[in-house]
Coordinates of N, CA, C and O and ligand atoms in Angstrom, one line a residue:
M5 N 33.3 104.4 136.4 CA 33.5 104.5 134.9 C 34.9 104.3 134.5 O 35.8 104.9 135.2
K6 N 35.2 103.6 133.5 CA 36.6 103.3 133.1 C 37.2 104.6 132.5 O 36.5 105.5 131.9
H7 N 38.5 104.7 132.6 CA 39.2 105.9 132.1 C 40.2 105.5 131.1 O 41.1 104.6 131.3
L8 N 40.1 106.0 129.8 CA 41.0 105.7 128.7 C 42.0 106.8 128.5 O 41.6 108.0 128.5
L9 N 43.2 106.4 128.3 CA 44.2 107.4 127.9 C 44.6 107.1 126.4 O 45.1 106.0 126.1
F10 N 44.4 108.1 125.6 CA 44.7 108.0 124.1 C 46.1 108.5 123.9 O 46.4 109.7 124.3
I11 N 46.9 107.8 123.2 CA 48.3 108.2 122.9 C 48.5 108.2 121.4 O 48.3 107.2 120.7
V12 N 48.7 109.4 120.9 CA 48.8 109.6 119.4 C 50.3 109.6 119.1 O 51.1 110.4 119.7
G13 N 50.8 108.7 118.2 CA 52.2 108.5 118.0 C 52.8 109.6 117.1 O 54.0 109.7 116.9
S14 N 51.9 110.5 116.6 CA 52.4 111.6 115.7 C 52.3 112.9 116.5 O 51.4 113.2 117.2
L15 N 53.4 113.8 116.4 CA 53.3 115.1 117.1 C 52.8 116.1 116.1 O 52.6 117.3 116.5
R16 N 52.4 115.8 114.9 CA 52.0 116.7 113.9 C 50.6 117.2 114.2 O 49.7 116.5 114.6
E17 N 50.4 118.5 114.1 CA 49.1 119.1 114.5 C 47.9 118.6 113.8 O 46.9 118.2 114.4
A18 N 48.1 118.4 112.4 CA 46.9 117.9 111.6 C 47.0 116.4 111.5 O 46.3 115.9 110.5
S19 N 47.7 115.8 112.4 CA 47.9 114.3 112.3 C 46.6 113.5 112.0 O 45.6 113.7 112.6
F20 N 46.7 112.6 111.0 CA 45.6 111.7 110.7 C 45.3 110.8 111.8 O 44.2 110.4 112.1
N21 N 46.4 110.4 112.5 CA 46.2 109.5 113.7 C 45.5 110.2 114.8 O 44.7 109.6 115.5
R22 N 45.7 111.5 115.0 CA 45.0 112.2 116.0 C 43.5 112.3 115.5 O 42.6 112.1 116.4
Q23 N 43.3 112.5 114.2 CA 41.9 112.5 113.8 C 41.2 111.2 114.0 O 40.0 111.1 114.3
L24 N 42.0 110.1 113.8 CA 41.4 108.8 114.0 C 41.1 108.6 115.5 O 40.0 108.1 115.9
A25 N 42.0 109.1 116.3 CA 41.7 109.0 117.8 C 40.5 109.8 118.2 O 39.7 109.4 119.1
E26 N 40.3 111.0 117.6 CA 39.2 111.8 117.9 C 37.9 111.1 117.5 O 36.9 111.1 118.2
E27 N 37.9 110.4 116.4 CA 36.7 109.6 115.9 C 36.5 108.5 116.9 O 35.4 108.2 117.3
A28 N 37.6 107.8 117.4 CA 37.4 106.7 118.4 C 36.8 107.3 119.7 O 36.0 106.6 120.3
S29 N 37.2 108.5 120.0 CA 36.7 109.1 121.3 C 35.2 109.3 121.1 O 34.4 109.0 122.0
R30 N 34.8 109.7 119.9 CA 33.3 109.9 119.7 C 32.6 108.6 119.8 O 31.5 108.5 120.3
L31 N 33.2 107.5 119.2 CA 32.6 106.2 119.2 C 32.5 105.6 120.7 O 31.6 104.9 121.0
V32 N 33.5 105.9 121.5 CA 33.5 105.5 122.9 C 32.3 106.2 123.6 O 31.6 105.6 124.4
G33 N 32.1 107.5 123.2 CA 31.0 108.2 123.8 C 31.0 108.4 125.3 O 32.1 108.6 125.9
D34 N 29.9 108.1 125.9 CA 29.8 108.3 127.4 C 30.1 107.0 128.1 O 29.8 106.9 129.3
R35 N 30.6 106.0 127.4 CA 30.9 104.7 128.1 C 32.2 104.7 128.9 O 32.4 103.8 129.7
A36 N 33.0 105.7 128.7 CA 34.3 105.8 129.4 C 34.7 107.3 129.3 O 34.3 108.0 128.4
T37 N 35.6 107.7 130.2 CA 36.2 109.0 130.1 C 37.5 108.8 129.2 O 38.2 107.8 129.3
V38 N 37.7 109.8 128.4 CA 38.9 109.8 127.5 C 39.8 111.0 127.7 O 39.3 112.1 127.7
E39 N 41.1 110.8 127.8 CA 42.0 111.9 127.9 C 43.1 111.6 126.9 O 43.5 110.5 126.6
F40 N 43.6 112.7 126.3 CA 44.7 112.6 125.3 C 46.0 112.9 126.0 O 46.1 114.0 126.7
L41 N 47.0 112.1 125.9 CA 48.3 112.3 126.6 C 49.1 113.3 125.8 O 49.4 113.1 124.6
A42 N 49.6 114.3 126.5 CA 50.5 115.3 126.0 C 51.9 114.9 126.4 O 52.2 114.7 127.6
Y43 N 52.8 114.6 125.4 CA 54.1 114.2 125.8 C 55.2 114.8 124.9 O 56.4 114.3 125.0
A44 N 54.9 115.8 124.2 CA 55.9 116.4 123.3 C 57.1 117.1 124.0 O 58.1 117.3 123.5
D45 N 56.9 117.3 125.3 CA 57.9 118.0 126.1 C 58.8 117.0 126.8 O 59.7 117.4 127.6
L46 N 58.7 115.7 126.6 CA 59.5 114.7 127.3 C 61.0 114.9 126.8 O 61.2 115.0 125.6
P47 N 61.9 114.8 127.7 CA 63.3 114.8 127.3 C 63.6 113.4 126.7 O 62.9 112.4 127.0
F48 N 64.7 113.3 126.0 CA 65.1 112.0 125.5 C 65.5 111.1 126.7 O 66.2 111.7 127.7
M49 N 65.2 109.9 126.7 CA 65.7 109.0 127.7 C 67.2 109.1 127.9 O 67.9 109.0 126.9
N50 N 67.6 109.2 129.1 CA 69.0 109.4 129.4 C 69.1 108.9 130.9 O 68.6 109.5 131.8
Q51 N 69.8 107.8 131.1 CA 69.9 107.3 132.4 C 70.6 108.2 133.4 O 70.4 108.1 134.6
D52 N 71.3 109.2 132.9 CA 71.9 110.2 133.8 C 70.9 111.1 134.5 O 71.1 111.7 135.5
I53 N 69.6 111.2 133.9 CA 68.6 112.1 134.5 C 67.4 111.3 135.0 O 66.4 111.9 135.2
E54 N 67.6 110.0 135.1 CA 66.4 109.2 135.5 C 65.9 109.4 136.9 O 64.7 109.4 137.1
F55 N 66.8 109.5 137.9 CA 66.4 109.7 139.3 C 67.0 110.9 139.8 O 68.3 111.0 139.8
P56 N 66.2 111.9 140.3 CA 64.8 111.9 140.3 C 64.3 112.2 138.9 O 64.9 112.9 138.1
A57 N 63.1 111.7 138.6 CA 62.5 111.8 137.2 C 62.2 113.3 136.9 O 61.7 114.0 137.8
P58 N 62.5 113.7 135.7 CA 62.2 115.1 135.3 C 60.6 115.3 135.4 O 59.9 114.3 135.2
A59 N 60.2 116.5 135.6 CA 58.8 116.8 135.8 C 57.9 116.3 134.7 O 56.8 115.7 135.0
P60 N 58.2 116.4 133.4 CA 57.3 115.9 132.3 C 57.2 114.4 132.4 O 56.1 113.8 132.1
V61 N 58.2 113.7 132.9 CA 58.2 112.3 133.0 C 57.2 111.9 134.2 O 56.4 111.0 134.1
E62 N 57.3 112.6 135.3 CA 56.4 112.4 136.4 C 55.0 112.6 135.9 O 54.1 111.8 136.3
R63 N 54.7 113.6 135.1 CA 53.4 114.0 134.7 C 52.8 112.8 133.8 O 51.7 112.4 134.0
V64 N 53.6 112.4 132.8 CA 53.1 111.3 131.9 C 52.9 110.0 132.7 O 51.9 109.3 132.5
R65 N 53.8 109.7 133.6 CA 53.6 108.5 134.4 C 52.4 108.5 135.3 O 51.6 107.5 135.4
S66 N 52.1 109.7 135.8 CA 50.9 109.8 136.6 C 49.6 109.6 135.8 O 48.7 108.9 136.2
S67 N 49.6 110.2 134.5 CA 48.5 110.0 133.6 C 48.3 108.5 133.3 O 47.2 108.0 133.2
I68 N 49.4 107.8 133.0 CA 49.4 106.4 132.7 C 48.8 105.6 133.9 O 47.9 104.7 133.7
M69 N 49.3 105.9 135.1 CA 48.9 105.1 136.2 C 47.4 105.3 136.5 O 46.8 104.4 137.1
Q70 N 46.8 106.5 136.2 CA 45.4 106.7 136.5 C 44.5 106.0 135.4 O 43.3 106.0 135.6
A71 N 45.1 105.6 134.3 CA 44.3 105.0 133.2 C 44.0 103.6 133.4 O 44.9 102.8 133.8
D72 N 42.8 103.1 133.0 CA 42.5 101.7 133.0 C 43.0 101.1 131.7 O 43.2 99.9 131.6
G73 N 43.1 101.9 130.6 CA 43.5 101.3 129.4 C 44.2 102.4 128.5 O 43.8 103.6 128.6
L74 N 45.2 102.0 127.7 CA 45.9 102.9 126.8 C 45.5 102.5 125.4 O 45.6 101.3 125.0
W75 N 45.1 103.5 124.6 CA 44.8 103.2 123.2 C 45.8 104.0 122.4 O 45.8 105.3 122.4
I76 N 46.7 103.3 121.7 CA 47.7 104.0 120.9 C 47.3 104.0 119.4 O 46.9 103.0 118.8
F77 N 47.4 105.2 118.9 CA 47.1 105.5 117.4 C 48.4 106.0 116.8 O 48.9 107.1 117.1
S78 N 49.0 105.1 116.0 CA 50.4 105.5 115.6 C 50.6 105.5 114.1 O 50.1 104.5 113.4
P79 N 51.3 106.4 113.5 CA 51.7 106.4 112.1 C 52.8 105.3 111.9 O 53.2 104.7 112.9
E80 N 53.1 105.1 110.7 CA 54.3 104.2 110.4 C 55.4 105.1 109.9 O 55.2 105.8 108.9
Y81 N 56.5 105.0 110.5 CA 57.7 105.7 110.0 C 58.7 104.7 109.7 O 59.2 103.9 110.5
N82 N 59.0 104.6 108.4 CA 60.0 103.6 107.9 C 59.8 102.2 108.5 O 60.7 101.6 109.1
Y83 N 58.6 101.7 108.3 CA 58.1 100.4 108.6 C 58.1 100.1 110.1 O 58.0 99.0 110.6
S84 N 58.2 101.2 110.9 CA 58.1 101.0 112.4 C 57.3 102.2 113.0 O 56.6 102.9 112.2
Y85 N 57.4 102.4 114.3 CA 56.7 103.5 114.9 C 57.6 104.7 115.1 O 58.9 104.5 115.1
P86 N 57.1 105.9 115.3 CA 58.0 107.1 115.4 C 58.9 107.0 116.6 O 58.5 106.5 117.7
G87 N 60.0 107.7 116.5 CA 61.0 107.7 117.6 C 60.4 108.4 118.9 O 60.7 108.0 120.0
A88 N 59.6 109.4 118.7 CA 59.0 110.1 119.9 C 58.2 109.2 120.7 O 58.2 109.2 121.9
L89 N 57.4 108.3 120.0 CA 56.6 107.3 120.7 C 57.5 106.3 121.4 O 57.2 105.9 122.6
K90 N 58.6 105.9 120.8 CA 59.5 104.9 121.4 C 60.1 105.5 122.7 O 60.3 104.9 123.7
N91 N 60.5 106.8 122.6 CA 61.0 107.5 123.7 C 60.1 107.5 124.9 O 60.4 107.3 126.1
L92 N 58.8 107.8 124.6 CA 57.7 107.8 125.7 C 57.7 106.4 126.3 O 57.7 106.3 127.5
I93 N 57.6 105.4 125.5 CA 57.5 104.0 126.0 C 58.7 103.6 126.8 O 58.6 102.9 127.8
D94 N 59.9 104.1 126.3 CA 61.1 103.8 127.1 C 61.0 104.3 128.5 O 61.3 103.7 129.5
W95 N 60.5 105.6 128.6 CA 60.4 106.2 129.9 C 59.4 105.4 130.8 O 59.6 105.1 132.0
L96 N 58.3 105.0 130.1 CA 57.2 104.3 130.9 C 57.7 102.9 131.3 O 57.1 102.3 132.2
S97 N 58.7 102.3 130.6 CA 59.1 101.0 130.9 C 60.1 100.9 132.1 O 60.4 99.8 132.6
R98 N 60.6 102.1 132.5 CA 61.6 102.1 133.5 C 61.0 102.1 134.9 O 59.9 102.7 135.1
P99 N 61.6 101.4 135.9 CA 61.0 101.4 137.2 C 60.9 102.8 137.9 O 61.8 103.6 137.7
V100 N 59.8 103.0 138.6 CA 59.7 104.2 139.4 C 60.5 104.1 140.7 O 61.1 105.0 141.1
V101 N 60.5 102.8 141.2 CA 61.4 102.5 142.3 C 62.6 101.8 141.7 O 62.5 100.7 141.1
A102 N 63.8 102.4 141.8 CA 65.0 101.9 141.2 C 65.2 100.4 141.5 O 65.1 99.9 142.6
G103 N 65.3 99.6 140.4 CA 65.6 98.2 140.5 C 64.4 97.3 140.5 O 64.5 96.1 140.4
D104 N 63.2 97.8 140.7 CA 62.0 97.0 140.7 C 61.1 97.2 139.5 O 60.3 98.1 139.4
R105 N 61.3 96.3 138.5 CA 60.6 96.5 137.2 C 59.1 96.5 137.3 O 58.4 97.0 136.5
S106 N 58.5 95.8 138.3 CA 57.1 95.8 138.5 C 56.5 97.2 138.8 O 55.3 97.4 138.7
T107 N 57.3 98.1 139.1 CA 56.8 99.5 139.4 C 56.8 100.4 138.2 O 56.5 101.6 138.3
A108 N 57.2 99.8 137.0 CA 57.1 100.6 135.8 C 55.7 101.0 135.5 O 54.8 100.2 135.6
A109 N 55.5 102.2 135.0 CA 54.1 102.7 134.8 C 53.3 101.9 133.8 O 52.1 101.7 133.9
I110 N 54.0 101.3 132.8 CA 53.3 100.6 131.7 C 53.1 99.1 132.1 O 52.3 98.4 131.4
A111 N 53.7 98.6 133.1 CA 53.7 97.2 133.4 C 52.2 96.8 133.7 O 51.5 97.4 134.5
G112 N 51.7 95.8 133.0 CA 50.4 95.3 133.2 C 49.2 96.1 132.6 O 48.1 95.7 132.7
K113 N 49.6 97.2 132.0 CA 48.5 98.1 131.4 C 47.9 97.5 130.2 O 48.5 96.9 129.3
K114 N 46.5 97.6 130.1 CA 45.8 97.1 128.9 C 46.0 98.1 127.8 O 45.8 99.3 128.0
V115 N 46.3 97.6 126.6 CA 46.7 98.4 125.5 C 45.9 98.0 124.2 O 45.8 96.8 123.9
A116 N 45.4 98.9 123.4 CA 44.9 98.7 122.1 C 45.7 99.4 121.1 O 46.3 100.5 121.4
L117 N 45.8 98.9 119.9 CA 46.6 99.5 118.8 C 45.8 99.8 117.5 O 45.0 99.0 117.1
S118 N 45.9 101.0 117.0 CA 45.3 101.4 115.7 C 46.4 102.3 115.0 O 47.3 102.8 115.6
S119 N 46.2 102.4 113.7 CA 47.1 103.2 112.9 C 46.4 103.7 111.6 O 45.5 103.1 111.1
A120 N 46.9 104.9 111.2 CA 46.6 105.4 109.9 C 47.9 105.7 109.2 O 48.8 106.3 109.8
A121 N 48.1 105.1 108.0 CA 49.3 105.2 107.3 C 49.1 105.0 105.8 O 48.0 104.9 105.4
G122 N 50.2 104.8 105.1 CA 50.2 104.6 103.7 C 49.7 103.2 103.3 O 48.8 102.7 104.0
S123 N 50.3 102.7 102.2 CA 49.7 101.5 101.6 C 49.6 100.3 102.6 O 48.8 99.4 102.4
S124 N 50.5 100.3 103.6 CA 50.5 99.2 104.5 C 49.4 99.3 105.6 O 49.2 98.4 106.4
A125 N 48.8 100.5 105.6 CA 47.8 100.8 106.7 C 48.4 100.6 108.1 O 47.7 100.4 109.0
G126 N 49.7 100.8 108.1 CA 50.4 100.7 109.4 C 50.6 99.4 110.0 O 51.0 99.2 111.2
A127 N 50.6 98.3 109.1 CA 50.8 97.0 109.6 C 52.2 96.8 110.2 O 52.4 96.1 111.2
G128 N 53.2 97.4 109.6 CA 54.5 97.4 110.1 C 54.7 98.0 111.4 O 55.3 97.5 112.4
S129 N 54.1 99.2 111.6 CA 54.1 99.9 112.8 C 53.5 99.1 113.9 O 54.0 99.0 115.0
R130 N 52.3 98.6 113.7 CA 51.5 97.9 114.7 C 52.3 96.5 115.0 O 52.2 96.1 116.2
G131 N 52.9 95.9 114.0 CA 53.6 94.7 114.3 C 54.8 95.0 115.2 O 55.0 94.2 116.2
M132 N 55.5 96.1 115.0 CA 56.7 96.4 115.9 C 56.2 96.8 117.2 O 56.8 96.5 118.3
L133 N 55.0 97.6 117.3 CA 54.5 98.0 118.6 C 54.0 96.8 119.4 O 54.1 96.8 120.6
S134 N 53.5 95.8 118.7 CA 53.0 94.6 119.4 C 54.2 93.9 120.1 O 54.1 93.5 121.3
K135 N 55.3 93.9 119.4 CA 56.5 93.3 120.1 C 57.0 94.1 121.2 O 57.4 93.6 122.3
L136 N 56.9 95.4 121.0 CA 57.4 96.4 122.1 C 56.5 96.2 123.3 O 57.0 96.2 124.5
M137 N 55.2 96.0 123.1 CA 54.3 95.9 124.3 C 54.6 94.6 125.1 O 54.5 94.6 126.3
V138 N 55.0 93.6 124.4 CA 55.4 92.3 125.1 C 56.7 92.6 125.9 O 56.8 92.2 127.0
A139 N 57.6 93.3 125.2 CA 58.9 93.6 125.9 C 58.8 94.4 127.2 O 59.5 94.2 128.1
V140 N 57.7 95.3 127.2 CA 57.6 96.2 128.4 C 56.5 95.6 129.3 O 56.1 96.4 130.2
N141 N 56.1 94.4 129.1 CA 55.1 93.7 130.0 C 53.8 94.4 130.1 O 53.1 94.4 131.1
A142 N 53.4 95.0 129.0 CA 52.0 95.6 128.9 C 51.1 94.4 128.5 O 51.5 93.4 128.1
N143 N 49.8 94.7 128.7 CA 48.8 93.6 128.5 C 48.0 94.0 127.2 O 47.0 94.7 127.2
L144 N 48.6 93.5 126.1 CA 48.1 94.0 124.8 C 46.8 93.2 124.3 O 46.8 92.0 124.4
M145 N 45.8 93.9 123.9 CA 44.7 93.3 123.2 C 45.1 93.0 121.8 O 45.2 93.9 121.0
Q146 N 45.4 91.7 121.5 CA 46.0 91.4 120.2 C 45.1 91.7 119.0 O 45.5 92.2 118.0
E147 N 43.8 91.5 119.2 CA 42.8 91.7 118.2 C 41.6 92.2 118.9 O 41.3 91.8 120.0
P148 N 40.8 93.0 118.2 CA 41.0 93.5 116.8 C 42.0 94.8 116.9 O 42.1 95.4 117.9
Q149 N 42.7 95.0 115.8 CA 43.4 96.2 115.6 C 42.9 96.8 114.3 O 42.4 96.1 113.4
V150 N 42.9 98.2 114.2 CA 42.4 98.8 113.0 C 43.6 99.5 112.3 O 44.4 100.3 113.0
G151 N 43.7 99.3 111.0 CA 44.7 100.0 110.2 C 43.9 100.7 109.1 O 43.3 100.1 108.3
V152 N 44.1 102.0 109.1 CA 43.4 102.8 108.0 C 44.4 103.2 107.0 O 45.5 103.7 107.3
K153 N 44.1 102.9 105.7 CA 45.0 103.2 104.6 C 44.6 104.6 104.1 O 43.5 104.9 103.7
L154 N 45.6 105.5 104.2 CA 45.3 106.9 103.8 C 45.3 107.0 102.2 O 46.2 106.4 101.6
D155 N 44.3 107.7 101.7 CA 44.3 107.8 100.3 C 44.8 109.2 99.8 O 45.1 110.1 100.7
R156 N 44.8 109.4 98.5 CA 45.4 110.7 98.0 C 44.6 111.9 98.5 O 45.2 112.9 98.8
S157 N 43.3 111.8 98.6 CA 42.5 112.9 99.0 C 42.8 113.3 100.5 O 42.8 114.5 100.8
A158 N 43.2 112.4 101.3 CA 43.6 112.7 102.7 C 44.8 113.6 102.6 O 44.9 114.6 103.3
F159 N 45.8 113.2 101.8 CA 47.1 114.0 101.8 C 46.8 115.3 101.1 O 47.5 116.3 101.4
E160 N 45.8 115.4 100.2 CA 45.6 116.7 99.6 C 44.8 117.7 100.5 O 45.0 118.9 100.5
T161 N 44.0 117.1 101.4 CA 43.1 118.0 102.2 C 43.5 118.1 103.7 O 43.0 118.9 104.4
D162 N 44.4 117.1 104.1 CA 44.7 117.0 105.5 C 43.5 116.6 106.4 O 43.5 116.7 107.6
V163 N 42.5 116.1 105.7 CA 41.3 115.6 106.4 C 41.2 114.1 106.2 O 41.2 113.6 105.1
L164 N 41.0 113.4 107.4 CA 40.8 112.0 107.3 C 39.3 111.7 107.2 O 38.5 111.9 108.1
A165 N 38.9 111.2 106.0 CA 37.5 110.9 105.8 C 37.4 109.4 105.8 O 37.8 108.7 104.9
L166 N 36.9 108.9 106.9 CA 36.8 107.4 107.1 C 35.7 106.8 106.2 O 34.6 107.3 106.1
S167 N 36.0 105.6 105.6 CA 35.0 104.9 104.9 C 34.1 104.3 106.0 O 34.4 104.2 107.1
T168 N 32.9 103.8 105.5 CA 32.0 103.2 106.4 C 32.6 102.0 107.0 O 32.5 101.7 108.2
E169 N 33.4 101.2 106.2 CA 34.0 100.0 106.7 C 35.0 100.3 107.8 O 35.1 99.6 108.8
D170 N 35.8 101.4 107.5 CA 36.8 101.8 108.6 C 36.2 102.2 109.9 O 36.6 101.9 111.0
R171 N 35.1 103.0 109.7 CA 34.4 103.5 110.9 C 33.8 102.3 111.7 O 33.8 102.3 112.9
N172 N 33.2 101.4 110.9 CA 32.6 100.2 111.6 C 33.7 99.4 112.3 O 33.5 98.9 113.4
A173 N 34.9 99.3 111.7 CA 36.0 98.5 112.3 C 36.4 99.2 113.6 O 36.7 98.6 114.6
L174 N 36.5 100.6 113.5 CA 36.9 101.3 114.7 C 35.9 101.2 115.8 O 36.2 101.1 117.0
A175 N 34.6 101.2 115.5 CA 33.5 101.1 116.5 C 33.6 99.7 117.1 O 33.5 99.5 118.3
A176 N 33.9 98.7 116.3 CA 34.0 97.3 116.8 C 35.3 97.2 117.8 O 35.2 96.5 118.8
Q177 N 36.3 97.9 117.4 CA 37.5 97.9 118.3 C 37.2 98.6 119.6 O 37.7 98.1 120.7
A178 N 36.5 99.7 119.5 CA 36.1 100.4 120.8 C 35.3 99.5 121.7 O 35.5 99.4 122.9
D179 N 34.3 98.8 121.1 CA 33.5 97.8 121.8 C 34.4 96.8 122.5 O 34.2 96.4 123.6
A180 N 35.3 96.2 121.7 CA 36.1 95.1 122.1 C 37.1 95.6 123.2 O 37.3 94.9 124.2
F181 N 37.6 96.8 123.1 CA 38.5 97.3 124.2 C 37.8 97.6 125.5 O 38.3 97.2 126.5
L182 N 36.6 98.1 125.4 CA 35.8 98.4 126.6 C 35.5 97.0 127.3 O 35.6 96.9 128.5
A183 N 35.2 96.0 126.5 CA 35.0 94.7 127.1 C 36.2 94.1 127.7 O 36.2 93.5 128.8
Y184 N 37.4 94.3 127.0 CA 38.7 93.8 127.5 C 39.0 94.5 128.8 O 39.6 93.8 129.7
L185 N 38.6 95.7 129.0 CA 38.9 96.4 130.3 C 38.1 95.8 131.4 O 38.5 96.0 132.6
E186 N 37.0 95.1 131.1 CA 36.2 94.5 132.2 C 36.7 93.2 132.6 O 36.3 92.6 133.6
R187 N 37.7 92.6 131.8 CA 38.2 91.2 132.2 C 39.1 91.2 133.4 O 39.8 92.2 133.6
Ligands
FMN2 C1 59.9 109.7 108.6 C2 58.7 109.2 107.9 C3 58.7 107.9 107.5 C4 57.5 107.4 106.9 N1 57.5 106.0 106.6 C5 56.3 105.5 106.2 C6 56.2 104.0 106.1 O1 57.1 103.3 106.3 N2 55.0 103.5 105.7 C7 53.9 104.3 105.5 O2 52.8 103.8 105.3 N3 54.0 105.7 105.6 C8 55.2 106.3 106.0 N4 55.2 107.6 106.1 C9 54.1 108.5 105.8 C10 53.1 108.6 106.9 O3 52.3 107.4 107.0 C11 52.2 109.8 106.7 O4 53.1 111.0 106.7 C12 51.2 110.0 107.8 O5 50.4 111.0 107.5 C13 51.8 110.2 109.2 O6 50.8 110.2 110.2 P1 50.2 111.5 110.8 O7 49.3 112.1 109.8 O8 49.4 110.9 112.0 O9 51.2 112.4 111.3 C14 56.4 108.2 106.7 C15 56.4 109.5 107.1 C16 57.6 110.0 107.7 C17 57.6 111.5 108.2

């Protein structure tokens, strides 16, 4: 059975993107195993501490390497993705064996992108993430991507209530990503 690693770009406890990821996990159901990556304890990338890698870096790299696919659910911060997510990807882009880029944990990994955000539905964040995935030699599923536009009631209640259309789009993305993993 395939193993999916879900990466939520927000560190916020009541994160809408975490809620979106939880719904995606329900939609994947028993077709794959799903793990949520914990990475709030990562230090900032600093080449002075790269070798040997700090324990939290070793831990996230090991989770990434065991995954068949990464599904990123990210908010949009100022038309891009959050800095904490960039820091994680920066660590994953660095070689495990000094000097050999092919040993980077994220190299060749299959990736899907979704977002929940304001009026742009995270298009800016996903656009920047798409470029980042190319830069780090990940294997991005370009389409479909799901962008959920948060409405006023979400911000009032902290509850993400997906429309039928959004849930159907997320279900279609789950189907497409599971198929992409078989390629
Ligand atoms: C620093 C910061 C910048 C933001 N910039 C944007 C933005 O450019 N576009 C947008 O749609 N929402 C923006 N937002 C609002 C987020 O979309 C909203 O807070 C969302 O709930 C964050 O996702 P989360 O619930 O998963 O934490 C920003 C929020 C923060 C904290």
